[in-house]
């Protein structure tokens, strides 16, 4: 299996040196280049097409959020993992809106960091546990899941994951924050059926928990 090629974009020298050491020791990961500012990060991403870009937010010239947006506009296959100390709502949601594939805090352990890199390289959304509740809480507050007639509102036209109509309904309720028993009650189905739908959704979205499914739904415009 080929190593995951990583581009590190970080302006603080000591942080960059520490991350470089972690990545060089990590099995299955190859650090192919480093950049000290957002513009250089974008240029190196276009030149090298890394598998994963480890991106700080507070960068010179253009910040990591704008750099992420520019990289995604190039339609590269590179995944962007935001690596930052910022845990405020504005930065978190701006990052995902720009196209980030994951968000991890700088206080994470080397193992957590390498696990996050491996996850996003496989198309799995990685959300740092420190901000997962913040993200899900915001989604629950901002997402309107019911139409004026009381029907669940979902965007089947944007369903590129093979979800059934019922699974789209269940996904909308996951985003709303409902548990399996609550989903069963809302849709008038058994708890076992609700659990089966949730399991199928997680598999089709390539995520391993409900929070990541909610993030994916928000990012992809599924609800």
PDB file of C-alpha atoms in Angstrom:
ATOM      1  CA  UNK A   1       0.000   0.000   0.000  1.00  0.00           C
ATOM      2  CA  UNK A   2       1.342   3.433  -0.951  1.00  0.00           C
ATOM      3  CA  UNK A   3       2.164   5.974   1.725  1.00  0.00           C
ATOM      4  CA  UNK A   4      -0.191   8.899   2.261  1.00  0.00           C
ATOM      5  CA  UNK A   5       1.554  11.956   0.827  1.00  0.00           C
ATOM      6  CA  UNK A   6       1.151  14.979   3.094  1.00  0.00           C
ATOM      7  CA  UNK A   7       1.725  18.690   2.544  1.00  0.00           C
ATOM      8  CA  UNK A   8       2.155  20.649   5.786  1.00  0.00           C
ATOM      9  CA  UNK A   9       1.066  24.307   5.744  1.00  0.00           C
ATOM     10  CA  UNK A  10       2.062  26.011   9.008  1.00  0.00           C
ATOM     11  CA  UNK A  11       3.714  29.380   9.635  1.00  0.00           C
ATOM     12  CA  UNK A  12       5.099  28.807  13.142  1.00  0.00           C
ATOM     13  CA  UNK A  13       8.569  27.311  12.844  1.00  0.00           C
ATOM     14  CA  UNK A  14       8.555  25.314  16.077  1.00  0.00           C
ATOM     15  CA  UNK A  15       5.096  23.882  15.415  1.00  0.00           C
ATOM     16  CA  UNK A  16       6.090  22.976  11.878  1.00  0.00           C
ATOM     17  CA  UNK A  17       9.270  21.283  13.083  1.00  0.00           C
ATOM     18  CA  UNK A  18       7.350  19.289  15.683  1.00  0.00           C
ATOM     19  CA  UNK A  19       4.733  18.175  13.183  1.00  0.00           C
ATOM     20  CA  UNK A  20       7.408  17.263  10.668  1.00  0.00           C
ATOM     21  CA  UNK A  21       9.016  14.980  13.227  1.00  0.00           C
ATOM     22  CA  UNK A  22       5.677  13.335  14.028  1.00  0.00           C
ATOM     23  CA  UNK A  23       4.845  12.762  10.367  1.00  0.00           C
ATOM     24  CA  UNK A  24       8.288  11.451   9.481  1.00  0.00           C
ATOM     25  CA  UNK A  25       7.976   8.808  12.197  1.00  0.00           C
ATOM     26  CA  UNK A  26       4.400   7.834  11.323  1.00  0.00           C
ATOM     27  CA  UNK A  27       3.894   4.548   9.524  1.00  0.00           C
ATOM     28  CA  UNK A  28       2.159   4.862   6.167  1.00  0.00           C
ATOM     29  CA  UNK A  29       2.628   8.641   5.953  1.00  0.00           C
ATOM     30  CA  UNK A  30       5.146  10.569   3.867  1.00  0.00           C
ATOM     31  CA  UNK A  31       5.743  14.293   4.364  1.00  0.00           C
ATOM     32  CA  UNK A  32       6.490  15.533   0.847  1.00  0.00           C
ATOM     33  CA  UNK A  33       6.617  19.314   1.361  1.00  0.00           C
ATOM     34  CA  UNK A  34       6.064  22.217   3.729  1.00  0.00           C
ATOM     35  CA  UNK A  35       4.731  25.739   3.246  1.00  0.00           C
ATOM     36  CA  UNK A  36       4.868  28.743   5.568  1.00  0.00           C
ATOM     37  CA  UNK A  37       1.927  30.753   4.229  1.00  0.00           C
ATOM     38  CA  UNK A  38      -1.425  30.278   2.539  1.00  0.00           C
ATOM     39  CA  UNK A  39      -0.422  31.262  -0.993  1.00  0.00           C
ATOM     40  CA  UNK A  40       2.613  28.978  -0.966  1.00  0.00           C
ATOM     41  CA  UNK A  41       0.386  26.207   0.332  1.00  0.00           C
ATOM     42  CA  UNK A  42      -2.002  26.625  -2.591  1.00  0.00           C
ATOM     43  CA  UNK A  43       0.827  26.657  -5.131  1.00  0.00           C
ATOM     44  CA  UNK A  44       2.497  23.567  -3.676  1.00  0.00           C
ATOM     45  CA  UNK A  45      -0.841  21.782  -3.547  1.00  0.00           C
ATOM     46  CA  UNK A  46      -1.357  22.429  -7.261  1.00  0.00           C
ATOM     47  CA  UNK A  47       2.202  21.404  -8.058  1.00  0.00           C
ATOM     48  CA  UNK A  48       2.429  18.246  -5.938  1.00  0.00           C
ATOM     49  CA  UNK A  49      -1.191  17.050  -5.601  1.00  0.00           C
ATOM     50  CA  UNK A  50      -0.699  15.603  -2.098  1.00  0.00           C
ATOM     51  CA  UNK A  51      -3.171  13.119  -0.675  1.00  0.00           C
ATOM     52  CA  UNK A  52      -3.708  15.220   2.450  1.00  0.00           C
ATOM     53  CA  UNK A  53      -2.949  18.851   3.257  1.00  0.00           C
ATOM     54  CA  UNK A  54      -2.487  19.604   6.950  1.00  0.00           C
ATOM     55  CA  UNK A  55      -3.611  23.228   7.064  1.00  0.00           C
ATOM     56  CA  UNK A  56      -3.303  25.838   9.797  1.00  0.00           C
ATOM     57  CA  UNK A  57      -5.858  28.672   9.788  1.00  0.00           C
ATOM     58  CA  UNK A  58      -3.811  31.657  10.996  1.00  0.00           C
ATOM     59  CA  UNK A  59      -1.473  31.968   8.016  1.00  0.00           C
ATOM     60  CA  UNK A  60       0.201  35.002   6.369  1.00  0.00           C
ATOM     61  CA  UNK A  61      -0.926  36.341   2.966  1.00  0.00           C
ATOM     62  CA  UNK A  62      -4.166  34.372   2.906  1.00  0.00           C
ATOM     63  CA  UNK A  63      -5.492  32.370   5.825  1.00  0.00           C
ATOM     64  CA  UNK A  64      -6.011  28.627   5.846  1.00  0.00           C
ATOM     65  CA  UNK A  65      -9.732  28.913   5.176  1.00  0.00           C
ATOM     66  CA  UNK A  66      -9.214  30.922   1.992  1.00  0.00           C
ATOM     67  CA  UNK A  67      -6.347  28.627   0.998  1.00  0.00           C
ATOM     68  CA  UNK A  68      -8.659  25.642   1.445  1.00  0.00           C
ATOM     69  CA  UNK A  69     -11.289  27.300  -0.732  1.00  0.00           C
ATOM     70  CA  UNK A  70      -8.758  27.977  -3.496  1.00  0.00           C
ATOM     71  CA  UNK A  71      -7.427  24.420  -3.362  1.00  0.00           C
ATOM     72  CA  UNK A  72     -10.925  22.969  -3.619  1.00  0.00           C
ATOM     73  CA  UNK A  73     -11.704  25.267  -6.554  1.00  0.00           C
ATOM     74  CA  UNK A  74      -8.823  23.623  -8.412  1.00  0.00           C
ATOM     75  CA  UNK A  75     -10.727  20.308  -8.214  1.00  0.00           C
ATOM     76  CA  UNK A  76      -7.689  18.527  -6.827  1.00  0.00           C
ATOM     77  CA  UNK A  77      -8.161  15.147  -5.192  1.00  0.00           C
ATOM     78  CA  UNK A  78      -6.309  16.397  -2.125  1.00  0.00           C
ATOM     79  CA  UNK A  79      -8.080  16.245   1.225  1.00  0.00           C
ATOM     80  CA  UNK A  80      -7.700  19.211   3.570  1.00  0.00           C
ATOM     81  CA  UNK A  81      -7.382  18.606   7.299  1.00  0.00           C
ATOM     82  CA  UNK A  82      -7.560  21.829   9.295  1.00  0.00           C
ATOM     83  CA  UNK A  83      -5.012  21.765  12.134  1.00  0.00           C
ATOM     84  CA  UNK A  84      -5.513  24.710  14.451  1.00  0.00           C
ATOM     85  CA  UNK A  85      -5.920  26.010  17.980  1.00  0.00           C
ATOM     86  CA  UNK A  86      -9.124  27.844  17.043  1.00  0.00           C
ATOM     87  CA  UNK A  87     -12.335  26.296  18.334  1.00  0.00           C
ATOM     88  CA  UNK A  88     -14.836  29.104  17.733  1.00  0.00           C
ATOM     89  CA  UNK A  89     -17.968  28.531  15.669  1.00  0.00           C
ATOM     90  CA  UNK A  90     -17.086  31.005  12.923  1.00  0.00           C
ATOM     91  CA  UNK A  91     -13.784  29.337  12.044  1.00  0.00           C
ATOM     92  CA  UNK A  92     -15.146  25.801  12.344  1.00  0.00           C
ATOM     93  CA  UNK A  93     -18.085  26.379  10.021  1.00  0.00           C
ATOM     94  CA  UNK A  94     -16.169  28.626   7.634  1.00  0.00           C
ATOM     95  CA  UNK A  95     -13.618  25.827   7.249  1.00  0.00           C
ATOM     96  CA  UNK A  96     -16.233  23.230   6.355  1.00  0.00           C
ATOM     97  CA  UNK A  97     -18.002  25.666   4.050  1.00  0.00           C
ATOM     98  CA  UNK A  98     -14.681  26.226   2.263  1.00  0.00           C
ATOM     99  CA  UNK A  99     -14.449  22.479   1.681  1.00  0.00           C
ATOM    100  CA  UNK A 100     -12.325  21.172   4.552  1.00  0.00           C
ATOM    101  CA  UNK A 101     -12.497  17.414   5.019  1.00  0.00           C
ATOM    102  CA  UNK A 102     -11.658  17.399   8.710  1.00  0.00           C
ATOM    103  CA  UNK A 103     -10.856  19.600  11.693  1.00  0.00           C
ATOM    104  CA  UNK A 104      -8.396  18.718  14.447  1.00  0.00           C
ATOM    105  CA  UNK A 105      -7.039  20.759  17.334  1.00  0.00           C
ATOM    106  CA  UNK A 106      -3.344  21.448  17.855  1.00  0.00           C
ATOM    107  CA  UNK A 107      -3.497  19.929  21.322  1.00  0.00           C
ATOM    108  CA  UNK A 108      -4.107  16.499  19.807  1.00  0.00           C
ATOM    109  CA  UNK A 109      -1.664  13.660  20.408  1.00  0.00           C
ATOM    110  CA  UNK A 110       0.615  12.428  17.610  1.00  0.00           C
ATOM    111  CA  UNK A 111      -1.534   9.299  17.360  1.00  0.00           C
ATOM    112  CA  UNK A 112      -4.737  11.330  17.025  1.00  0.00           C
ATOM    113  CA  UNK A 113      -3.125  13.500  14.367  1.00  0.00           C
ATOM    114  CA  UNK A 114      -1.926  10.579  12.270  1.00  0.00           C
ATOM    115  CA  UNK A 115      -5.278   8.814  12.690  1.00  0.00           C
ATOM    116  CA  UNK A 116      -7.033  11.948  11.445  1.00  0.00           C
ATOM    117  CA  UNK A 117      -4.750  12.126   8.406  1.00  0.00           C
ATOM    118  CA  UNK A 118      -5.417   8.487   7.575  1.00  0.00           C
ATOM    119  CA  UNK A 119      -9.164   8.934   8.032  1.00  0.00           C
ATOM    120  CA  UNK A 120      -9.546  11.944   5.740  1.00  0.00           C
ATOM    121  CA  UNK A 121      -7.303  10.300   3.144  1.00  0.00           C
ATOM    122  CA  UNK A 122      -9.943   7.556   2.941  1.00  0.00           C
ATOM    123  CA  UNK A 123     -12.779  10.041   2.581  1.00  0.00           C
ATOM    124  CA  UNK A 124     -13.908   9.853   6.201  1.00  0.00           C
ATOM    125  CA  UNK A 125     -14.824  13.165   7.815  1.00  0.00           C
ATOM    126  CA  UNK A 126     -12.709  13.691  10.937  1.00  0.00           C
ATOM    127  CA  UNK A 127     -14.103  15.946  13.642  1.00  0.00           C
ATOM    128  CA  UNK A 128     -12.051  16.611  16.752  1.00  0.00           C
ATOM    129  CA  UNK A 129     -14.005  15.457  19.827  1.00  0.00           C
ATOM    130  CA  UNK A 130     -13.281  18.848  21.399  1.00  0.00           C
ATOM    131  CA  UNK A 131     -15.492  20.587  18.836  1.00  0.00           C
ATOM    132  CA  UNK A 132     -17.906  17.801  17.880  1.00  0.00           C
ATOM    133  CA  UNK A 133     -20.569  18.928  20.344  1.00  0.00           C
ATOM    134  CA  UNK A 134     -20.201  22.535  19.242  1.00  0.00           C
ATOM    135  CA  UNK A 135     -20.677  21.558  15.612  1.00  0.00           C
ATOM    136  CA  UNK A 136     -23.656  19.302  16.210  1.00  0.00           C
ATOM    137  CA  UNK A 137     -25.306  21.845  18.497  1.00  0.00           C
ATOM    138  CA  UNK A 138     -24.991  24.541  15.848  1.00  0.00           C
ATOM    139  CA  UNK A 139     -26.394  22.259  13.155  1.00  0.00           C
ATOM    140  CA  UNK A 140     -29.371  21.453  15.335  1.00  0.00           C
ATOM    141  CA  UNK A 141     -30.069  25.148  15.908  1.00  0.00           C
ATOM    142  CA  UNK A 142     -29.587  26.310  12.327  1.00  0.00           C
ATOM    143  CA  UNK A 143     -31.107  23.490  10.299  1.00  0.00           C
ATOM    144  CA  UNK A 144     -34.820  23.682   9.556  1.00  0.00           C
ATOM    145  CA  UNK A 145     -35.954  20.101   9.031  1.00  0.00           C
ATOM    146  CA  UNK A 146     -39.695  20.573   8.830  1.00  0.00           C
ATOM    147  CA  UNK A 147     -41.778  22.161   6.098  1.00  0.00           C
ATOM    148  CA  UNK A 148     -44.852  24.277   6.988  1.00  0.00           C
ATOM    149  CA  UNK A 149     -46.970  21.132   6.512  1.00  0.00           C
ATOM    150  CA  UNK A 150     -44.887  19.211   9.038  1.00  0.00           C
ATOM    151  CA  UNK A 151     -43.132  17.032   6.480  1.00  0.00           C
ATOM    152  CA  UNK A 152     -39.399  16.389   6.677  1.00  0.00           C
ATOM    153  CA  UNK A 153     -37.458  18.542   4.246  1.00  0.00           C
ATOM    154  CA  UNK A 154     -34.590  16.845   2.420  1.00  0.00           C
ATOM    155  CA  UNK A 155     -32.784  17.471  -0.869  1.00  0.00           C
ATOM    156  CA  UNK A 156     -32.938  14.216  -2.785  1.00  0.00           C
ATOM    157  CA  UNK A 157     -31.499  15.933  -5.843  1.00  0.00           C
ATOM    158  CA  UNK A 158     -28.177  16.272  -4.032  1.00  0.00           C
ATOM    159  CA  UNK A 159     -28.116  12.654  -2.880  1.00  0.00           C
ATOM    160  CA  UNK A 160     -24.956  11.206  -4.408  1.00  0.00           C
ATOM    161  CA  UNK A 161     -24.481   8.473  -1.824  1.00  0.00           C
ATOM    162  CA  UNK A 162     -27.204   6.047  -2.814  1.00  0.00           C
ATOM    163  CA  UNK A 163     -29.398   6.859   0.169  1.00  0.00           C
ATOM    164  CA  UNK A 164     -33.002   5.771  -0.111  1.00  0.00           C
ATOM    165  CA  UNK A 165     -35.834   8.232   0.411  1.00  0.00           C
ATOM    166  CA  UNK A 166     -36.417   6.811   3.892  1.00  0.00           C
ATOM    167  CA  UNK A 167     -32.712   7.056   4.733  1.00  0.00           C
ATOM    168  CA  UNK A 168     -32.748  10.702   3.671  1.00  0.00           C
ATOM    169  CA  UNK A 169     -35.608  11.260   6.104  1.00  0.00           C
ATOM    170  CA  UNK A 170     -33.693   9.486   8.870  1.00  0.00           C
ATOM    171  CA  UNK A 171     -30.557  11.505   8.090  1.00  0.00           C
ATOM    172  CA  UNK A 172     -32.516  14.742   8.484  1.00  0.00           C
ATOM    173  CA  UNK A 173     -33.620  13.557  11.917  1.00  0.00           C
ATOM    174  CA  UNK A 174     -30.054  12.612  12.868  1.00  0.00           C
ATOM    175  CA  UNK A 175     -29.051  16.188  12.041  1.00  0.00           C
ATOM    176  CA  UNK A 176     -31.934  17.382  14.186  1.00  0.00           C
ATOM    177  CA  UNK A 177     -30.347  15.433  17.042  1.00  0.00           C
ATOM    178  CA  UNK A 178     -32.941  12.700  17.498  1.00  0.00           C
ATOM    179  CA  UNK A 179     -32.045   9.338  19.020  1.00  0.00           C
ATOM    180  CA  UNK A 180     -33.057   6.032  17.432  1.00  0.00           C
ATOM    181  CA  UNK A 181     -36.168   5.697  19.640  1.00  0.00           C
ATOM    182  CA  UNK A 182     -37.170   9.275  18.785  1.00  0.00           C
ATOM    183  CA  UNK A 183     -36.623   8.617  15.072  1.00  0.00           C
ATOM    184  CA  UNK A 184     -38.763   5.493  15.341  1.00  0.00           C
ATOM    185  CA  UNK A 185     -41.536   7.462  17.021  1.00  0.00           C
ATOM    186  CA  UNK A 186     -41.378  10.337  14.523  1.00  0.00           C
ATOM    187  CA  UNK A 187     -41.490   8.052  11.483  1.00  0.00           C
ATOM    188  CA  UNK A 188     -43.822   5.481  13.057  1.00  0.00           C
ATOM    189  CA  UNK A 189     -41.404   2.589  12.582  1.00  0.00           C
ATOM    190  CA  UNK A 190     -39.878   0.090  14.995  1.00  0.00           C
ATOM    191  CA  UNK A 191     -36.703   0.899  16.901  1.00  0.00           C
ATOM    192  CA  UNK A 192     -34.960  -1.998  15.180  1.00  0.00           C
ATOM    193  CA  UNK A 193     -35.856  -0.532  11.787  1.00  0.00           C
ATOM    194  CA  UNK A 194     -34.619   2.908  12.838  1.00  0.00           C
ATOM    195  CA  UNK A 195     -31.350   1.379  14.035  1.00  0.00           C
ATOM    196  CA  UNK A 196     -30.957  -0.483  10.742  1.00  0.00           C
ATOM    197  CA  UNK A 197     -31.517   2.713   8.747  1.00  0.00           C
ATOM    198  CA  UNK A 198     -28.922   4.588  10.819  1.00  0.00           C
ATOM    199  CA  UNK A 199     -26.400   1.775  10.348  1.00  0.00           C
ATOM    200  CA  UNK A 200     -26.973   1.816   6.588  1.00  0.00           C
ATOM    201  CA  UNK A 201     -26.570   5.610   6.453  1.00  0.00           C
ATOM    202  CA  UNK A 202     -23.238   5.480   8.293  1.00  0.00           C
ATOM    203  CA  UNK A 203     -21.976   2.839   5.879  1.00  0.00           C
ATOM    204  CA  UNK A 204     -23.063   4.744   2.776  1.00  0.00           C
ATOM    205  CA  UNK A 205     -21.549   8.013   4.011  1.00  0.00           C
ATOM    206  CA  UNK A 206     -18.331   6.223   5.073  1.00  0.00           C
ATOM    207  CA  UNK A 207     -18.498   7.626   8.605  1.00  0.00           C
ATOM    208  CA  UNK A 208     -18.413   5.837  11.926  1.00  0.00           C
ATOM    209  CA  UNK A 209     -20.714   7.890  14.132  1.00  0.00           C
ATOM    210  CA  UNK A 210     -23.806  10.092  14.071  1.00  0.00           C
ATOM    211  CA  UNK A 211     -21.936  13.361  14.573  1.00  0.00           C
ATOM    212  CA  UNK A 212     -19.812  12.756  11.494  1.00  0.00           C
ATOM    213  CA  UNK A 213     -22.938  11.812   9.550  1.00  0.00           C
ATOM    214  CA  UNK A 214     -24.494  15.140  10.564  1.00  0.00           C
ATOM    215  CA  UNK A 215     -21.350  17.002   9.481  1.00  0.00           C
ATOM    216  CA  UNK A 216     -21.333  15.181   6.158  1.00  0.00           C
ATOM    217  CA  UNK A 217     -25.005  15.997   5.642  1.00  0.00           C
ATOM    218  CA  UNK A 218     -24.319  19.680   6.265  1.00  0.00           C
ATOM    219  CA  UNK A 219     -21.202  19.786   4.107  1.00  0.00           C
ATOM    220  CA  UNK A 220     -22.791  17.968   1.157  1.00  0.00           C
ATOM    221  CA  UNK A 221     -26.128  19.785   1.367  1.00  0.00           C
ATOM    222  CA  UNK A 222     -28.054  16.576   1.970  1.00  0.00           C
ATOM    223  CA  UNK A 223     -30.493  18.203   4.393  1.00  0.00           C
TER     224      UNK A 223
END
